[in-house]
PDB file of C-alpha atoms and ligand atoms in Angstrom:
ATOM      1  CA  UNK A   1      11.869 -97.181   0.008  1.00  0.00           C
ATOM      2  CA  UNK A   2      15.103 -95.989   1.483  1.00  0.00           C
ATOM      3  CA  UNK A   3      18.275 -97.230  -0.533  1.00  0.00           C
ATOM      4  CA  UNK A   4      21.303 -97.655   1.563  1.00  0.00           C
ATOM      5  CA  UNK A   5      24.283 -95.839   1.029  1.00  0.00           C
ATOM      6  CA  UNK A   6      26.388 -98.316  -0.222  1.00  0.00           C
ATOM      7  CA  UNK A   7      24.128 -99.376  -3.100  1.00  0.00           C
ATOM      8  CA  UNK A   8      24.211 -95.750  -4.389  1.00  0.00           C
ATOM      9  CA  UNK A   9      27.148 -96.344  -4.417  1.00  0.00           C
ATOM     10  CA  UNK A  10      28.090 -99.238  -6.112  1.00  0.00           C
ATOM     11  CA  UNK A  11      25.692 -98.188  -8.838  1.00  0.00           C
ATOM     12  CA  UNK A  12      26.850 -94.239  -9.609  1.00  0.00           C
ATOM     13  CA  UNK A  13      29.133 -95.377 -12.403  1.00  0.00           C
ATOM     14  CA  UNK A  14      27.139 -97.827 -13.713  1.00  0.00           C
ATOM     15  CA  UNK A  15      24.582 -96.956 -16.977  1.00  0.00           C
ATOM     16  CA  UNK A  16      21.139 -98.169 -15.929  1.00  0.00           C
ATOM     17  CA  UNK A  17      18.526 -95.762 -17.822  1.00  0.00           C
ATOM     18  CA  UNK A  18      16.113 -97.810 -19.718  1.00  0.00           C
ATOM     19  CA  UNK A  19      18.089-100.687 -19.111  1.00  0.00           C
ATOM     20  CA  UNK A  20      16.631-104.202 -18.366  1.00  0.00           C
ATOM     21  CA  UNK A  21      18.282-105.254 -14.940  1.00  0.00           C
ATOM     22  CA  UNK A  22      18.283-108.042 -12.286  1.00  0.00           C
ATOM     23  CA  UNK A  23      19.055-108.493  -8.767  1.00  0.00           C
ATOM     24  CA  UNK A  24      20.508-111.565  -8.329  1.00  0.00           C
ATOM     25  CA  UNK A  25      19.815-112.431  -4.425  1.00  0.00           C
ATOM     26  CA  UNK A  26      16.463-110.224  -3.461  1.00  0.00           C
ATOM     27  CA  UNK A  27      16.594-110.352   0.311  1.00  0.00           C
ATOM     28  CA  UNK A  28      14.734-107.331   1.189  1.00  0.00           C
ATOM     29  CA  UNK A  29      14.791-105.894  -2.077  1.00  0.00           C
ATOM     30  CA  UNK A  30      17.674-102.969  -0.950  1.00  0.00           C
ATOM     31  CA  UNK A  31      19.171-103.247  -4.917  1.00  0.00           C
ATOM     32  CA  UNK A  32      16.030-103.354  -6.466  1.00  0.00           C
ATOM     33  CA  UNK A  33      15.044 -99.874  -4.920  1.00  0.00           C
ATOM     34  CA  UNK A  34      18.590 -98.810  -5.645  1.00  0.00           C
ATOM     35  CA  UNK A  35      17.740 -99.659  -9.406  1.00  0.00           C
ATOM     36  CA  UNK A  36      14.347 -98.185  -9.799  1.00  0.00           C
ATOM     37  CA  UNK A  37      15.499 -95.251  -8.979  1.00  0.00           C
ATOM     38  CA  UNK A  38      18.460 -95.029 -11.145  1.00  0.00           C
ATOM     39  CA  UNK A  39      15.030 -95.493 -14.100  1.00  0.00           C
ATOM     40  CA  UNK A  40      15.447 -98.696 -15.735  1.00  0.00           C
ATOM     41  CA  UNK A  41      13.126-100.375 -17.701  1.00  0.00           C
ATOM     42  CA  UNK A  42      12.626-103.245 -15.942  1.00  0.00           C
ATOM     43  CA  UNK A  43      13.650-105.067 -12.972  1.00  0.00           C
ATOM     44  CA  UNK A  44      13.696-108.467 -12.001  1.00  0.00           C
ATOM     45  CA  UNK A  45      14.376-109.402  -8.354  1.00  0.00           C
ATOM     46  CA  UNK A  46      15.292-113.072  -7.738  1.00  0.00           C
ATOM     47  CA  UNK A  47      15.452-115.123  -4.606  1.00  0.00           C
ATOM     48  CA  UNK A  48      14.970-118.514  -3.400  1.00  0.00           C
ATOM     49  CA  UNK A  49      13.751-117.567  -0.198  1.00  0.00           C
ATOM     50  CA  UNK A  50       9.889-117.749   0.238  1.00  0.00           C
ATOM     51  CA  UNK A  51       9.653-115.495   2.646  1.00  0.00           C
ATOM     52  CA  UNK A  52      11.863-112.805   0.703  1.00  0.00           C
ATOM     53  CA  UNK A  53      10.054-112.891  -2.167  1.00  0.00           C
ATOM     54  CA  UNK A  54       6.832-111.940   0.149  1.00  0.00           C
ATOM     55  CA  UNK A  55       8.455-109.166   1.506  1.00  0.00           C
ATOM     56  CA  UNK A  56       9.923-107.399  -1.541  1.00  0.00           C
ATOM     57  CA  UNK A  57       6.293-107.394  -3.584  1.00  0.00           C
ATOM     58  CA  UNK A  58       5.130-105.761  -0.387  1.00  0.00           C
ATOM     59  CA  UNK A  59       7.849-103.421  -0.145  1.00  0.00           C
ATOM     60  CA  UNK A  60       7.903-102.498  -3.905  1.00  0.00           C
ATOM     61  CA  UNK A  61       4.962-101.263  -5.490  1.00  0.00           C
ATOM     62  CA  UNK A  62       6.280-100.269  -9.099  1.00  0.00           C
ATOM     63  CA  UNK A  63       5.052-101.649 -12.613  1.00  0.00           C
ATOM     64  CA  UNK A  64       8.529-102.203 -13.995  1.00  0.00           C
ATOM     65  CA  UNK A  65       9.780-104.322 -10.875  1.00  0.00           C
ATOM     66  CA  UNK A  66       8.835-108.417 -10.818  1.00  0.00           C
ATOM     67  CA  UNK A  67      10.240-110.691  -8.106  1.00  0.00           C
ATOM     68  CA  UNK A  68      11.026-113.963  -9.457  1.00  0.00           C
ATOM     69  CA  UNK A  69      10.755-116.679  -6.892  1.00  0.00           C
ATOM     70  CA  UNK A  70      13.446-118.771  -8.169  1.00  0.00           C
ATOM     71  CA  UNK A  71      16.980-120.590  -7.586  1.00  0.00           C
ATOM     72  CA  UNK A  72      19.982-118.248  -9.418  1.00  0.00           C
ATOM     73  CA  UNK A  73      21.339-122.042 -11.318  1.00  0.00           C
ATOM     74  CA  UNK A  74      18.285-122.083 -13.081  1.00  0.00           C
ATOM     75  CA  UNK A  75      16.976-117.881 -13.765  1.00  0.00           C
ATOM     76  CA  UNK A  76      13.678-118.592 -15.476  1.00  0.00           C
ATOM     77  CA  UNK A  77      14.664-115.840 -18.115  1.00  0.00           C
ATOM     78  CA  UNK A  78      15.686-116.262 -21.626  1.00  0.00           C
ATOM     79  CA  UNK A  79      19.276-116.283 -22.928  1.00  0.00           C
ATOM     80  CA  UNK A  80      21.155-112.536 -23.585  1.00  0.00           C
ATOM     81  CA  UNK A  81      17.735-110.740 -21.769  1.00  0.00           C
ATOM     82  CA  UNK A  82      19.847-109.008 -18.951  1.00  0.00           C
ATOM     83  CA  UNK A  83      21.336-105.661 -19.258  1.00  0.00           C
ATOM     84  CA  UNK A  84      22.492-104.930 -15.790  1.00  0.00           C
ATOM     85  CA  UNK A  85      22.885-107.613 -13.177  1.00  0.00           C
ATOM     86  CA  UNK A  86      23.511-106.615  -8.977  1.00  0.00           C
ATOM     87  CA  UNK A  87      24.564-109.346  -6.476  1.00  0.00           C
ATOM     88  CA  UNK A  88      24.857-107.028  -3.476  1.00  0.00           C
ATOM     89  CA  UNK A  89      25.638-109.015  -0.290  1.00  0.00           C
ATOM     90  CA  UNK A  90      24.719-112.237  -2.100  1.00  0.00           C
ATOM     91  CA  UNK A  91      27.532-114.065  -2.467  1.00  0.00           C
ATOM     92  CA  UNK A  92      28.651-114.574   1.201  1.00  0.00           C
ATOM     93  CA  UNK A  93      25.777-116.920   1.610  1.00  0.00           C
ATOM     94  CA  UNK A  94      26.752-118.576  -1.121  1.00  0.00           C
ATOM     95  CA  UNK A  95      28.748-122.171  -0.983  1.00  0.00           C
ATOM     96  CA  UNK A  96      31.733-122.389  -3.281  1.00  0.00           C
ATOM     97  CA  UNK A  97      29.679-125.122  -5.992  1.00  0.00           C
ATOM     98  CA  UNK A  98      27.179-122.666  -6.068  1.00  0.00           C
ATOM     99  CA  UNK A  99      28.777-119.647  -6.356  1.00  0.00           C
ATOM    100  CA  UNK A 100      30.530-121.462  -9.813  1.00  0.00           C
ATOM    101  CA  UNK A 101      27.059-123.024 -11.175  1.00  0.00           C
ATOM    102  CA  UNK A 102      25.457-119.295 -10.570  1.00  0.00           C
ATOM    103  CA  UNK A 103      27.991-117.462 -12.610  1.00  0.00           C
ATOM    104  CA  UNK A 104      27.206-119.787 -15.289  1.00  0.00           C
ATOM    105  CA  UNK A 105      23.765-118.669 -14.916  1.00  0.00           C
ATOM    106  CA  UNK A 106      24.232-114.820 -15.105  1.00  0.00           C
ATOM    107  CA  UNK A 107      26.381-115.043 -18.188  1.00  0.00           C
ATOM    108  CA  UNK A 108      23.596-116.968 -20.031  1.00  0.00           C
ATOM    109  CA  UNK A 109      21.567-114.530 -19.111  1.00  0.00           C
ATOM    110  CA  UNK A 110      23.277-111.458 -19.919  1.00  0.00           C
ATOM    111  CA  UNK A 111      23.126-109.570 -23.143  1.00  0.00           C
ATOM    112  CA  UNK A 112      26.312-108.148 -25.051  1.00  0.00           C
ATOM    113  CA  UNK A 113      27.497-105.233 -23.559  1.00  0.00           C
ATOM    114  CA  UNK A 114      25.743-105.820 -20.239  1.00  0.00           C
ATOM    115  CA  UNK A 115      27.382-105.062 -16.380  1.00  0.00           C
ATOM    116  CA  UNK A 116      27.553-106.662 -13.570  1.00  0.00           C
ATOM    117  CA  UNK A 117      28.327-105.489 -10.107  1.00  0.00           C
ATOM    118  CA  UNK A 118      29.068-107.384  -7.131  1.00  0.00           C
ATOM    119  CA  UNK A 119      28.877-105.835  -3.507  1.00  0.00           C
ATOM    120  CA  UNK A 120      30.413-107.932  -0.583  1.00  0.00           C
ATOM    121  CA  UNK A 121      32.170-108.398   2.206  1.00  0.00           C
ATOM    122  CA  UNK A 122      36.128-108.917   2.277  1.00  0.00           C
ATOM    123  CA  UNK A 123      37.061-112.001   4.371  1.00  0.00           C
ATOM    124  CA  UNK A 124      38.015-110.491   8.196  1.00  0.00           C
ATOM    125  CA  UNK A 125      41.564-111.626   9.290  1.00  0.00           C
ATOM    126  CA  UNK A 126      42.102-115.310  10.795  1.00  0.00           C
ATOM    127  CA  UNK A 127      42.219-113.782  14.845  1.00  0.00           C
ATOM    128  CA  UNK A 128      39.121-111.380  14.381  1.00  0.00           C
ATOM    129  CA  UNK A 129      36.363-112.562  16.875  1.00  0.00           C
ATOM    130  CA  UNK A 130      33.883-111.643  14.463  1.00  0.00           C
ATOM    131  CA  UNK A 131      35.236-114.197  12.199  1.00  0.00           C
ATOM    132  CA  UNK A 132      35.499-116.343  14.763  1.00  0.00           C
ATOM    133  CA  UNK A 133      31.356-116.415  15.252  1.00  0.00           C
ATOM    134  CA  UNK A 134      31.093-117.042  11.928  1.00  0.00           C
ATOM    135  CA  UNK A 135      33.106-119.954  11.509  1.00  0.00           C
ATOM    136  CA  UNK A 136      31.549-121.167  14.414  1.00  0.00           C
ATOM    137  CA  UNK A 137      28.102-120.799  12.415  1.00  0.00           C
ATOM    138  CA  UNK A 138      29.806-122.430   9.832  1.00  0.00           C
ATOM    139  CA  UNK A 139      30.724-125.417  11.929  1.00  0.00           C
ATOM    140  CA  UNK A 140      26.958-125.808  13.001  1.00  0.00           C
ATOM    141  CA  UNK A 141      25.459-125.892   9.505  1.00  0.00           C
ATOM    142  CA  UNK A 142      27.985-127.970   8.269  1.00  0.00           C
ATOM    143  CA  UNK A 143      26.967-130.412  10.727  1.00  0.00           C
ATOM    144  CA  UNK A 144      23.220-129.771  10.428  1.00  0.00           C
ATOM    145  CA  UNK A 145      22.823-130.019   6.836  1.00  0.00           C
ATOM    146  CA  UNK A 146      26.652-130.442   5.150  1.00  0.00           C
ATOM    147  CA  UNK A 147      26.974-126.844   3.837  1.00  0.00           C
ATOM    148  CA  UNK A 148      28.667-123.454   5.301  1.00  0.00           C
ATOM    149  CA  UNK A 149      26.162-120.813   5.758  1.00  0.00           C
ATOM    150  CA  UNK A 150      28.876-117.982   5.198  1.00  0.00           C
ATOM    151  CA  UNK A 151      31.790-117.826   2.532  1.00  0.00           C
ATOM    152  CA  UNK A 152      33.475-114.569   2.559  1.00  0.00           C
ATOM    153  CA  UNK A 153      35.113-113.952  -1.164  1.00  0.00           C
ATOM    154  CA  UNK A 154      37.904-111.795  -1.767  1.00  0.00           C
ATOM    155  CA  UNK A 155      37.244-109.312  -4.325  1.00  0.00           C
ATOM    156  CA  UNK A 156      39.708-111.532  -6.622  1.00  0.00           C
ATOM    157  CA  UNK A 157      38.476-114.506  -5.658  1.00  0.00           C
ATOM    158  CA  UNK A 158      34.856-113.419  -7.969  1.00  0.00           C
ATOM    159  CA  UNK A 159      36.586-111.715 -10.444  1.00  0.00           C
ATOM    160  CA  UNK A 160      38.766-114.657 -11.324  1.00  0.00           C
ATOM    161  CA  UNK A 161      35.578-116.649 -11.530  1.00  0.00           C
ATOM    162  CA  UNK A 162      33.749-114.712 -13.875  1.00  0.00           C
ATOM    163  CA  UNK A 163      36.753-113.773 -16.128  1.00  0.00           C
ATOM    164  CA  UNK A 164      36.225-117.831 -16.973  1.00  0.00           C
ATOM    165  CA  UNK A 165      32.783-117.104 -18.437  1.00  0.00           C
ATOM    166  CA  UNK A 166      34.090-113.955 -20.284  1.00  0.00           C
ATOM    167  CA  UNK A 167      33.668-111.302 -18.253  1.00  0.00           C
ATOM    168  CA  UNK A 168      36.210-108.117 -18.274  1.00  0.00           C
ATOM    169  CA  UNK A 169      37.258-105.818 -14.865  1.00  0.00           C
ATOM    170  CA  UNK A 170      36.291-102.706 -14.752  1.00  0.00           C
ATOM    171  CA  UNK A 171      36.765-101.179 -11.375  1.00  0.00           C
ATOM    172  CA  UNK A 172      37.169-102.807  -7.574  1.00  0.00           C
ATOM    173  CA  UNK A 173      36.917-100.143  -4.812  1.00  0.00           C
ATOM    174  CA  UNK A 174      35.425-100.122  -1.196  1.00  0.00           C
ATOM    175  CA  UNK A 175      31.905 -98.955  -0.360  1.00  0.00           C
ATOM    176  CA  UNK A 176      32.260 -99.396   3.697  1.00  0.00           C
ATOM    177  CA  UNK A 177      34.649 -99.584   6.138  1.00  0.00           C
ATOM    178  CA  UNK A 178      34.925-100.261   8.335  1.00  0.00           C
ATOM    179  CA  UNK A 179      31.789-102.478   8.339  1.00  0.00           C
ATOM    180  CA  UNK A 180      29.396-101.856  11.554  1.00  0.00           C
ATOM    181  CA  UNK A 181      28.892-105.396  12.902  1.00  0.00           C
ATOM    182  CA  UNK A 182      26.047-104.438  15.526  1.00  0.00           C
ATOM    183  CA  UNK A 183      25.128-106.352  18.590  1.00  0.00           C
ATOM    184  CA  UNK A 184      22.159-107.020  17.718  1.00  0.00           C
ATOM    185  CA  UNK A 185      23.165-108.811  14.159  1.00  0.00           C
ATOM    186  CA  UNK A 186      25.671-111.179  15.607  1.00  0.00           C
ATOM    187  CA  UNK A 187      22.981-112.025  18.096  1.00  0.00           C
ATOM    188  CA  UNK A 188      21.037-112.908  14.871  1.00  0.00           C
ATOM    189  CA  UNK A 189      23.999-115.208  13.925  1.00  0.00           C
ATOM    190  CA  UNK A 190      24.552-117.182  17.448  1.00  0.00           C
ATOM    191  CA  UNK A 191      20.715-117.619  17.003  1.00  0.00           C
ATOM    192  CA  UNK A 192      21.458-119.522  13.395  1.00  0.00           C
ATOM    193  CA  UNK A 193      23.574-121.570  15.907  1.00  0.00           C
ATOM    194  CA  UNK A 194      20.828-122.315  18.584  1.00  0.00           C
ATOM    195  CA  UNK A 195      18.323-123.158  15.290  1.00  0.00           C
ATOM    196  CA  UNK A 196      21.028-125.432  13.263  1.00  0.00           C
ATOM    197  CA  UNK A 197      22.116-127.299  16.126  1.00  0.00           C
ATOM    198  CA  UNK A 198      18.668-127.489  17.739  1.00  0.00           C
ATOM    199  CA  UNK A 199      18.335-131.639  16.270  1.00  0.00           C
ATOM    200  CA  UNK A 200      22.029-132.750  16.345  1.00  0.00           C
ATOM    201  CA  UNK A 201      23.179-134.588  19.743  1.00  0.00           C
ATOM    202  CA  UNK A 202      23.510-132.732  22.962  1.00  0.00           C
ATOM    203  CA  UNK A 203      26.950-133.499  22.987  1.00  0.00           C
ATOM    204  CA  UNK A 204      27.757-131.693  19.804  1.00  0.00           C
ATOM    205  CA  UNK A 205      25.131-128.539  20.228  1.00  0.00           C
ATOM    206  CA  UNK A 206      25.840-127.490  23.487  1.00  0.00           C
ATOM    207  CA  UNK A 207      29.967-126.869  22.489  1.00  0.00           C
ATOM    208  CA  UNK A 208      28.862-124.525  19.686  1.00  0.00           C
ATOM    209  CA  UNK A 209      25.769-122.675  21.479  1.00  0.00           C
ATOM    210  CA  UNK A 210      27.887-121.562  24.696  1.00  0.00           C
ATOM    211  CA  UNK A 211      30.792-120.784  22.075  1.00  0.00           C
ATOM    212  CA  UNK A 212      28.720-118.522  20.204  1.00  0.00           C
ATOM    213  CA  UNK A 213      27.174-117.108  23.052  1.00  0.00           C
ATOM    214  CA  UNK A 214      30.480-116.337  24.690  1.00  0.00           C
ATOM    215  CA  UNK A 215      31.721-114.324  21.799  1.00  0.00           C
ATOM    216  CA  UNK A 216      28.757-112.756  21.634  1.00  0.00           C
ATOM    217  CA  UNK A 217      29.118-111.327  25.137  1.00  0.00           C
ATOM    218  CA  UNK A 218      32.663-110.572  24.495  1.00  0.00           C
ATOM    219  CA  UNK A 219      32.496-108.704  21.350  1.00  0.00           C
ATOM    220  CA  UNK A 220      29.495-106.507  22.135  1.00  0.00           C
ATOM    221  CA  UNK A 221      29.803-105.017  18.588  1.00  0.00           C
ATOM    222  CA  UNK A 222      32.457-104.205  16.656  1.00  0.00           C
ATOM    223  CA  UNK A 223      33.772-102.425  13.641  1.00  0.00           C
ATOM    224  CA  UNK A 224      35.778-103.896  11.544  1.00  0.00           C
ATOM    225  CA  UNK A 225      36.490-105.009   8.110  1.00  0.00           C
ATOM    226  CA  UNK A 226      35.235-103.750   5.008  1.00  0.00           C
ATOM    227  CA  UNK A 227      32.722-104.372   1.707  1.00  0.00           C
ATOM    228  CA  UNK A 228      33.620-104.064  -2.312  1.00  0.00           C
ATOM    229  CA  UNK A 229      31.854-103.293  -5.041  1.00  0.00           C
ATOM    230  CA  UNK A 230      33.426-104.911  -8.320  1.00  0.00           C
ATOM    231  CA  UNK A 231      31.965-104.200 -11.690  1.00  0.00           C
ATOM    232  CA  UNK A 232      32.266-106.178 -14.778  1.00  0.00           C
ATOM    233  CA  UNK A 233      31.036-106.239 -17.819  1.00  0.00           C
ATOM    234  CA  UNK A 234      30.658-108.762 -20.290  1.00  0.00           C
ATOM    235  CA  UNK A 235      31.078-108.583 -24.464  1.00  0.00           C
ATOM    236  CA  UNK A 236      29.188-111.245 -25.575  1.00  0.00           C
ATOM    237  CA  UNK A 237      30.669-111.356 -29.177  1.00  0.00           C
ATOM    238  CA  UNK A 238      34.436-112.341 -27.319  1.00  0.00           C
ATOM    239  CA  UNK A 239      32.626-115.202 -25.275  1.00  0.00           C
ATOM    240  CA  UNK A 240      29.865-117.417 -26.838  1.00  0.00           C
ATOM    241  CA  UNK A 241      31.908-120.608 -26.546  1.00  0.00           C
ATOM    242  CA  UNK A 242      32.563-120.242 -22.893  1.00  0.00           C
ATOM    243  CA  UNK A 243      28.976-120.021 -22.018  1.00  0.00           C
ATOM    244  CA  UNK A 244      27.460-123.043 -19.760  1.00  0.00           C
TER     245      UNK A 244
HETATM  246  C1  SAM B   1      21.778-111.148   2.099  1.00  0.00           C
HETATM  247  S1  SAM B   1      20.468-111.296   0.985  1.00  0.00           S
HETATM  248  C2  SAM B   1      20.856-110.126  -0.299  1.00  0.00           C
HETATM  249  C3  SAM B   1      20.517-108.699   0.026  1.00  0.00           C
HETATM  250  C4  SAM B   1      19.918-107.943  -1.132  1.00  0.00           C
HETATM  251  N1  SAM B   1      20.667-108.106  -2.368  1.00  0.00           N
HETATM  252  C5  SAM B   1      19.762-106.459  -0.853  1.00  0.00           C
HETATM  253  O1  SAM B   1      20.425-105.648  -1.512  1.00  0.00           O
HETATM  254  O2  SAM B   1      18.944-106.122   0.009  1.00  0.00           O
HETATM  255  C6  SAM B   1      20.831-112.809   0.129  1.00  0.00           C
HETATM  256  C7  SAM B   1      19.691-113.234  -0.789  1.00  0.00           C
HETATM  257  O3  SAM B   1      20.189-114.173  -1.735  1.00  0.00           O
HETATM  258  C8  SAM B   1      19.244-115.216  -1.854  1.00  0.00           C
HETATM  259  N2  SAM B   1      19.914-116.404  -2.383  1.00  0.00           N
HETATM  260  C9  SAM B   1      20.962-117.086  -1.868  1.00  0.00           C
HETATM  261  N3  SAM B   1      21.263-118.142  -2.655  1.00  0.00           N
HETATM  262  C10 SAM B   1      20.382-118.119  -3.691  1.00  0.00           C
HETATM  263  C11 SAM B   1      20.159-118.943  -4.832  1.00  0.00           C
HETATM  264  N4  SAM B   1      20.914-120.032  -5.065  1.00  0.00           N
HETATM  265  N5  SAM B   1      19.152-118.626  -5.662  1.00  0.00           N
HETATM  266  C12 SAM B   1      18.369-117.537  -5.441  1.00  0.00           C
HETATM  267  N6  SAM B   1      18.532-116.712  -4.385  1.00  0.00           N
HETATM  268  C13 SAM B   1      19.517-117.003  -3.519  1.00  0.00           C
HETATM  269  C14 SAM B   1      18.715-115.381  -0.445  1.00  0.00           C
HETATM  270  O4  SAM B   1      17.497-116.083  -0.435  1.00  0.00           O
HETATM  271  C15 SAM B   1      18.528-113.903  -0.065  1.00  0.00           C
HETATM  272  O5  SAM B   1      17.284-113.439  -0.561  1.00  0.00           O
END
């Protein structure tokens, strides 16, 4: 399976040989791939999506990967099992509650001396169309079911978060830029619109449909912005009390 350029990345510097690791958000399994061929020992792919969980046992075919069909609050692994944890592209679907109760998770998870890298996307600036669609996604998923579907973190932002469980910085830097927002993926996200709005009143769908479809035809695609990779790591001896 072909690993994306950006995962290679994000994982060069990182020491993964024989190495128990997890990808914390599976979606198509892009990480996992990146891992197994970095030659772990194991990998453990996690997701809460049905459907995502499908796709990456079909995609991977390798004894020492397992997808784990599971919520990242509650990682049905023991304590300290983790070596080497990925969240590429996870946390910008990720509500603010969430993102706190899943760091939790990874650091009871983790073993002493273990890593953690996070991939995502840096928050685009307040007048950037782009942005624009997605707050207008935003608006329709807050209204459809009380949560944002997108949350974009600054780099800072995470590793403020998990420096309360423990975890030490090792190195921020950019893995794309500027970030290729295609046509074809921002149609994906006025469609989120069309589908979160489809059961709310006319009067508040149509607003938000013909908004996202207007910036749709206006932005065509667009290039902008840019994705981080931040690695931690974590010395369990310095941190058992914060755990939980
Ligand atoms: C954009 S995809 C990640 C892409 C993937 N890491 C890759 O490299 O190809 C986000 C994934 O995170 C999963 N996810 C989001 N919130 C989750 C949670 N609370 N528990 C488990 N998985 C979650 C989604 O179901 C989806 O599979």
């Amino acid at each position: 399976m072909a690993v994306p350029k950006t995962i290679r990345r994000a994982l060069a510097d990182r020491s993964i040989v024989g190495r128990v690791c997890l990808e914390a958000g599976a979606g198509v399994g892009n990480a996992t791939a990146g891992l197994l061929e970095a030659d772990p020992a194991a990998v453990y792919a996690v997701t809460n999506d049905a459907d995502h969980a499908l796709e990456v046992r079909e995609r991977i075919e390798d004894d020492r990967a397992a997808v784990l069909y599971a919520d990242l609050r509650s990682i049905p692994l023991p304590d300290d099992s983790v070596d080497v944890i990925t969240a590429h592209a996870l946390f910008n679907v990720v509500p603010p509650a969430t993102a706190a109760a899943i760091a939790a998770e990874l650091t009871r998870v983790v073993a002493s001396g273990g890593t953690l890298v996070i991939d995502d996307y840096a928050p685009l600036s307040d007048a950037e169309p782009v942005r624009e669609l997605f707050a207008v996604e935003n608006a329709a998923t807050e209204l459809a079911d009380g949560r944002p579907a997108l949350t974009f973190y600054p780099a800072d932002a995470l590793r403020r978060l998990f420096a309360g469980h423990g975890w030490g910085h090792d190195r921020t830097e950019t893995i794309l830029e500027p970030v290729p927002w295609t046509a074809d993926l921002l149609e994906a996200h006025a469609d989120v619109v069309r589908e979160q709005v489809a059961d709310l009143p006319p009067a508040l769908a149509a607003p938000l449909v013909s908004r996202a479809d207007r910036l749709v035809d206006e932005i065509g695609s667009r290039e902008v912005g840019s994705m981080y990779s931040l690695a931690l790591h974590y010395d369990g001896a310095l941190e058992s009390s914060s755990r939980g």
